[in-house]
Tab-separated table of C-alpha atoms in Angstrom:
chain	number	residue	atom	x	y	z
A	28	MET	CA	-27.746	8.281	119.308
A	29	SER	CA	-26.407	11.288	116.895
A	30	TRP	CA	-28.642	13.212	114.579
A	31	LEU	CA	-26.748	11.277	111.616
A	32	GLU	CA	-27.695	8.177	113.130
A	33	ALA	CA	-31.433	9.222	113.938
A	34	LEU	CA	-31.378	10.557	110.343
A	35	ILE	CA	-30.439	7.121	108.581
A	36	LEU	CA	-32.225	4.883	111.087
A	37	GLY	CA	-35.414	6.998	110.313
A	38	LEU	CA	-35.063	6.446	106.881
A	39	LEU	CA	-34.528	3.226	107.072
A	40	GLN	CA	-37.651	2.920	109.049
A	41	GLY	CA	-39.641	4.879	106.443
A	42	LEU	CA	-38.584	2.605	103.851
A	43	THR	CA	-38.736	-1.030	105.372
A	44	GLU	CA	-41.927	-0.324	107.239
A	45	PHE	CA	-43.653	-0.502	104.136
A	46	LEU	CA	-41.130	-2.351	101.341
A	47	PRO	CA	-41.344	-6.319	102.295
A	48	VAL	CA	-37.832	-6.283	103.698
A	49	SER	CA	-38.554	-5.819	107.707
A	50	SER	CA	-38.244	-2.715	109.060
A	51	SER	CA	-37.398	-4.333	112.711
A	52	GLY	CA	-34.842	-6.160	111.122
A	53	HIS	CA	-33.342	-3.866	109.543
A	54	LEU	CA	-33.113	-1.391	112.293
A	55	GLU	CA	-31.422	-4.016	114.346
A	56	ILE	CA	-29.162	-4.393	112.100
A	57	ALA	CA	-27.853	-1.095	111.573
A	58	LYS	CA	-28.120	-0.885	115.375
A	59	ALA	CA	-25.407	-3.213	115.455
A	60	LEU	CA	-23.829	-1.698	112.694
A	61	PHE	CA	-23.557	1.755	114.425
A	62	GLY	CA	-23.197	0.425	117.837
A	63	VAL	CA	-26.413	2.229	118.977
A	64	GLU	CA	-26.897	0.474	122.430
A	65	GLU	CA	-30.131	2.012	123.714
A	66	ARG	CA	-32.677	-0.389	125.231
A	67	ASP	CA	-35.795	1.001	125.123
A	68	LEU	CA	-38.208	1.268	122.370
A	69	THR	CA	-38.685	5.159	122.380
A	70	PHE	CA	-36.903	5.854	119.391
A	71	THR	CA	-38.797	2.461	117.359
A	72	VAL	CA	-41.771	3.863	118.746
A	73	VAL	CA	-41.175	7.510	117.142
A	74	VAL	CA	-40.267	6.235	113.981
A	75	HIS	CA	-43.373	3.847	113.914
A	76	GLY	CA	-45.632	6.879	114.424
A	77	ALA	CA	-44.099	8.940	111.494
A	78	THR	CA	-45.206	5.677	109.145
A	79	VAL	CA	-48.491	5.873	110.512
A	80	LEU	CA	-48.751	9.387	109.666
A	81	ALA	CA	-47.526	8.447	105.889
A	82	THR	CA	-49.896	5.686	105.453
A	83	ILE	CA	-52.782	8.356	106.824
A	84	VAL	CA	-51.340	10.837	104.422
A	85	VAL	CA	-51.559	7.883	101.196
A	86	PHE	CA	-54.711	6.564	102.112
A	87	TRP	CA	-56.784	9.887	103.025
A	88	GLN	CA	-59.403	9.628	100.626
A	89	GLU	CA	-59.847	5.753	101.462
A	90	ILE	CA	-60.135	6.427	105.003
A	91	THR	CA	-62.523	9.250	104.903
A	92	LYS	CA	-64.846	7.570	102.574
A	93	LEU	CA	-64.658	4.557	105.229
A	94	PHE	CA	-65.466	6.911	108.497
A	95	LYS	CA	-68.135	8.790	106.640
A	96	GLY	CA	-69.898	5.197	105.617
A	97	SER	CA	-69.635	3.816	109.355
A	98	LEU	CA	-70.944	7.241	110.416
A	99	GLN	CA	-74.530	5.881	108.769
A	100	PHE	CA	-74.372	3.078	111.147
A	101	LYS	CA	-75.851	0.753	108.592
A	102	TRP	CA	-74.258	-2.798	107.540
A	103	ASN	CA	-72.811	-1.147	104.365
A	104	PRO	CA	-69.481	-1.881	102.461
A	105	GLU	CA	-67.830	0.707	104.742
A	106	THR	CA	-68.867	-0.538	107.841
A	107	GLN	CA	-68.380	-4.404	106.920
A	108	TYR	CA	-64.389	-3.206	105.486
A	109	ILE	CA	-64.032	-1.482	109.046
A	110	SER	CA	-65.281	-4.611	110.812
A	111	MET	CA	-62.887	-6.826	109.125
A	112	ILE	CA	-59.887	-4.558	110.129
A	113	ALA	CA	-61.013	-4.857	113.924
A	114	VAL	CA	-61.287	-8.807	113.126
A	115	SER	CA	-57.603	-8.704	111.832
A	116	MET	CA	-56.689	-7.086	114.904
A	117	ILE	CA	-57.351	-9.785	117.728
A	118	PRO	CA	-54.498	-11.919	116.967
A	119	ILE	CA	-52.058	-9.078	117.430
A	120	MET	CA	-54.148	-7.663	120.393
A	121	MET	CA	-54.146	-10.996	122.286
A	122	ILE	CA	-49.931	-11.281	121.309
A	123	GLY	CA	-49.524	-7.810	122.792
A	124	PHE	CA	-51.454	-8.704	126.296
A	125	LEU	CA	-50.355	-12.077	126.685
A	126	PHE	CA	-46.619	-12.360	125.125
A	127	LYS	CA	-45.726	-8.506	125.603
A	128	ASN	CA	-42.413	-9.511	127.564
A	129	GLN	CA	-41.823	-12.393	125.260
A	130	VAL	CA	-41.880	-10.314	122.194
A	131	GLU	CA	-39.916	-7.543	123.678
A	132	ASN	CA	-37.101	-10.461	124.579
A	133	MET	CA	-37.108	-11.433	120.836
A	134	PHE	CA	-34.894	-8.077	120.186
A	135	ASP	CA	-32.809	-9.406	122.528
A	136	GLY	CA	-32.153	-12.249	121.083
A	137	GLY	CA	-29.112	-11.544	118.614
A	138	LEU	CA	-29.023	-11.026	114.803
A	139	TRP	CA	-29.471	-14.812	113.870
A	140	ILE	CA	-33.385	-14.702	115.305
A	141	VAL	CA	-33.461	-11.676	112.777
A	142	GLY	CA	-31.234	-13.757	109.936
A	143	GLY	CA	-33.551	-16.674	110.169
A	144	ALA	CA	-36.855	-14.432	109.985
A	145	LEU	CA	-35.529	-12.370	106.859
A	146	VAL	CA	-34.608	-15.999	105.210
A	147	LEU	CA	-38.549	-16.837	106.174
A	148	THR	CA	-39.429	-13.808	104.773
A	149	ALA	CA	-37.764	-14.190	101.229
A	150	VAL	CA	-39.637	-17.641	101.172
A	151	LEU	CA	-43.222	-16.071	101.471
A	152	LEU	CA	-42.247	-13.605	98.915
A	153	THR	CA	-40.984	-16.112	96.646
A	154	LEU	CA	-44.525	-17.668	96.908
A	155	ALA	CA	-46.453	-14.871	96.800
A	156	HIS	CA	-44.393	-13.906	93.138
A	157	TYR	CA	-45.686	-16.884	91.693
A	158	ALA	CA	-49.267	-16.874	93.059
A	159	LYS	CA	-52.085	-15.892	90.695
A	160	ASP	CA	-53.600	-12.498	90.693
A	161	GLY	CA	-56.866	-13.221	93.163
A	162	LYS	CA	-60.410	-12.648	91.750
A	163	ARG	CA	-61.762	-12.368	94.948
A	164	ASP	CA	-62.047	-9.437	97.626
A	165	ILE	CA	-61.225	-9.951	101.421
A	166	ASN	CA	-63.501	-11.723	103.453
A	167	PHE	CA	-64.294	-11.936	107.143
A	168	LYS	CA	-61.906	-15.290	107.713
A	169	ASP	CA	-59.479	-13.870	104.906
A	170	ALA	CA	-59.097	-10.782	107.452
A	171	PHE	CA	-58.867	-13.147	110.529
A	172	ILE	CA	-56.431	-15.581	108.950
A	173	ILE	CA	-53.710	-12.314	107.424
A	174	GLY	CA	-54.344	-10.855	110.957
A	175	LEU	CA	-52.670	-14.388	112.161
A	176	ALA	CA	-49.775	-13.568	109.588
A	177	GLN	CA	-49.381	-10.394	111.375
A	178	ALA	CA	-48.971	-11.425	114.674
A	179	VAL	CA	-46.587	-14.039	114.023
A	180	ALA	CA	-44.256	-10.953	111.623
A	181	VAL	CA	-43.574	-9.214	115.240
A	182	ILE	CA	-40.683	-11.388	115.179
A	183	PRO	CA	-37.848	-9.206	114.025
A	184	GLY	CA	-36.721	-10.032	110.592
A	185	LEU	CA	-40.005	-10.902	109.471
A	186	SER	CA	-41.613	-8.598	107.191
A	187	ARG	CA	-45.130	-7.589	108.545
A	188	SER	CA	-46.457	-6.232	105.130
A	189	GLY	CA	-44.636	-9.165	103.158
A	190	THR	CA	-46.192	-11.486	105.377
A	191	THR	CA	-49.551	-9.973	105.502
A	192	ILE	CA	-49.683	-9.275	101.127
A	193	ALA	CA	-48.137	-13.067	100.873
A	194	THR	CA	-50.899	-14.604	102.843
A	195	GLY	CA	-53.475	-12.368	101.416
A	196	LEU	CA	-52.300	-13.476	97.737
A	197	LEU	CA	-52.116	-17.050	98.927
A	198	LEU	CA	-55.794	-16.790	100.143
A	199	GLY	CA	-56.695	-15.697	96.414
A	200	ASN	CA	-57.518	-12.366	96.939
A	201	LYS	CA	-56.995	-9.333	94.722
A	202	ARG	CA	-53.483	-7.704	94.685
A	203	THR	CA	-55.063	-4.214	95.033
A	204	ALA	CA	-57.263	-5.191	97.518
A	205	ILE	CA	-54.545	-7.130	99.832
A	206	ALA	CA	-52.032	-3.572	99.523
A	207	GLN	CA	-54.466	-1.446	100.962
A	208	PHE	CA	-55.818	-3.907	103.513
A	209	SER	CA	-52.394	-4.697	104.538
A	210	PHE	CA	-51.226	-1.054	105.098
A	211	LEU	CA	-54.991	-0.401	106.875
A	212	MET	CA	-55.243	-2.815	109.266
A	213	VAL	CA	-51.853	-1.973	110.792
A	214	LEU	CA	-52.808	1.862	111.790
A	215	VAL	CA	-54.661	1.018	115.110
A	216	PRO	CA	-52.462	-1.440	116.708
A	217	ILE	CA	-49.223	1.102	116.183
A	218	LEU	CA	-51.384	4.125	117.346
A	219	GLY	CA	-51.751	1.885	120.377
A	220	GLU	CA	-48.428	0.846	120.997
A	221	ASN	CA	-47.412	4.281	120.660
A	222	LEU	CA	-50.174	5.860	123.176
A	223	LEU	CA	-49.471	3.476	125.939
A	224	THR	CA	-45.724	4.367	125.077
A	225	VAL	CA	-46.307	8.069	125.691
A	226	ILE	CA	-48.357	7.269	128.798
A	227	SER	CA	-45.356	5.676	129.819
A	228	MET	CA	-42.967	8.255	129.127
A	229	MET	CA	-45.165	10.958	131.013
A	230	LYS	CA	-44.812	9.066	133.898
A	231	ASP	CA	-40.888	8.566	133.677
A	232	GLY	CA	-40.204	12.119	132.466
A	233	VAL	CA	-37.092	12.601	130.648
A	234	ALA	CA	-35.180	9.488	131.549
A	235	ALA	CA	-37.873	7.775	129.049
A	236	LEU	CA	-35.780	9.098	126.186
A	237	GLY	CA	-32.818	6.596	127.449
A	238	GLY	CA	-30.114	9.256	126.306
A	239	ILE	CA	-31.510	9.851	123.021
A	240	SER	CA	-31.927	14.021	122.400
A	241	VAL	CA	-35.017	15.443	121.361
A	242	THR	CA	-33.040	16.411	118.058
A	243	ALA	CA	-32.487	13.009	117.568
A	244	LEU	CA	-36.260	12.086	117.949
A	245	VAL	CA	-37.332	14.760	115.768
A	246	ILE	CA	-34.993	13.975	112.984
A	247	GLY	CA	-35.476	10.511	113.186
A	248	PHE	CA	-39.543	11.087	112.861
A	249	LEU	CA	-39.445	13.451	109.903
A	250	ALA	CA	-36.862	11.294	107.827
A	251	ALA	CA	-39.054	8.106	108.596
A	252	PHE	CA	-42.079	10.286	107.659
A	253	ILE	CA	-40.658	11.538	104.211
A	254	SER	CA	-39.408	7.721	103.603
A	255	GLY	CA	-42.329	6.670	104.361
A	256	LEU	CA	-44.426	8.562	101.903
A	257	PHE	CA	-42.496	7.142	99.019
A	258	ALA	CA	-42.488	3.865	99.969
A	259	CYS	CA	-45.935	3.277	100.332
A	260	LYS	CA	-46.810	4.398	96.829
A	261	PHE	CA	-44.156	2.332	95.603
A	262	MET	CA	-44.988	-0.615	97.367
A	263	ILE	CA	-48.558	-0.314	96.090
A	264	ASN	CA	-47.850	-0.097	92.302
A	265	LEU	CA	-45.212	-2.956	93.170
A	266	VAL	CA	-48.062	-5.405	94.523
A	267	LYS	CA	-50.069	-4.529	90.994
A	268	LYS	CA	-47.285	-5.631	89.059
A	269	GLY	CA	-46.399	-8.482	90.934
A	270	LYS	CA	-42.693	-7.878	91.415
A	271	LEU	CA	-41.913	-9.473	94.757
A	272	ILE	CA	-39.778	-11.598	93.781
A	273	TYR	CA	-36.732	-8.961	93.531
A	274	PHE	CA	-37.234	-8.410	97.568
A	275	ALA	CA	-37.184	-11.711	98.078
A	276	ILE	CA	-33.555	-11.853	96.565
A	277	TYR	CA	-32.824	-8.802	98.832
A	278	CYS	CA	-34.033	-10.259	102.101
A	279	VAL	CA	-31.573	-13.247	101.684
A	280	LEU	CA	-28.516	-10.796	101.236
A	281	ALA	CA	-29.953	-8.920	104.137
A	282	ALA	CA	-30.299	-12.242	106.178
A	283	ILE	CA	-26.217	-13.061	105.070
A	284	VAL	CA	-25.025	-9.774	106.599
A	285	ALA	CA	-27.117	-10.111	110.144
A	286	PHE	CA	-25.407	-13.940	110.347
A	287	VAL	CA	-21.873	-12.446	109.516
A	288	LEU	CA	-22.706	-9.697	112.095
């Protein structure tokens, strides 16, 4: 992988992680276009780590408030919120522990899977676009259902943010509440995945890079981080305005590209 390919893939990851168009699907399409054949997950995990850092920067005040509230060791709103995030992680943890190999094999299933999942993303975004703005905050039942949606979104081409936000809106949650919850709920799963990969890389040594240079990894990380900062803030405002239909159209166009490739 050249530094230019790493730059473009990093920008794609940062933008598509937060925008409801599927980062994994776009990375697979981009790799097909560039002829990138790395089979390991090292680069993908690195750029995912960059988007996690971008999320932490954007929501720093909210995250700090949650931690301070939880340290009071009381059943206060902050502790309840963190507990709901924990509940939302149950489905994705079960998928990770029980079906890890099957999930990884999906990325070898060709771009037809990506294209079909992008069409499904478009359907969900269309439904979310016409859903009325909810009047209530997220509860524990909603958190678990949204967590199920996140678990299903491991399919390449099915947007995680689009799926979770659409699910929350269809459940009747407030737009502002579901936008924040959707981005915060993914922090721990991705950090956990990154940690496991780093441990594996330490065992395998340089061979774990799979031929990807350190320079390419650094460029990809920085590109994903900077573009992720922009995309995260943009997506929050977009959800508030309820203009997801444009991304539904885009997903259909991206699906056509995947089918053609």
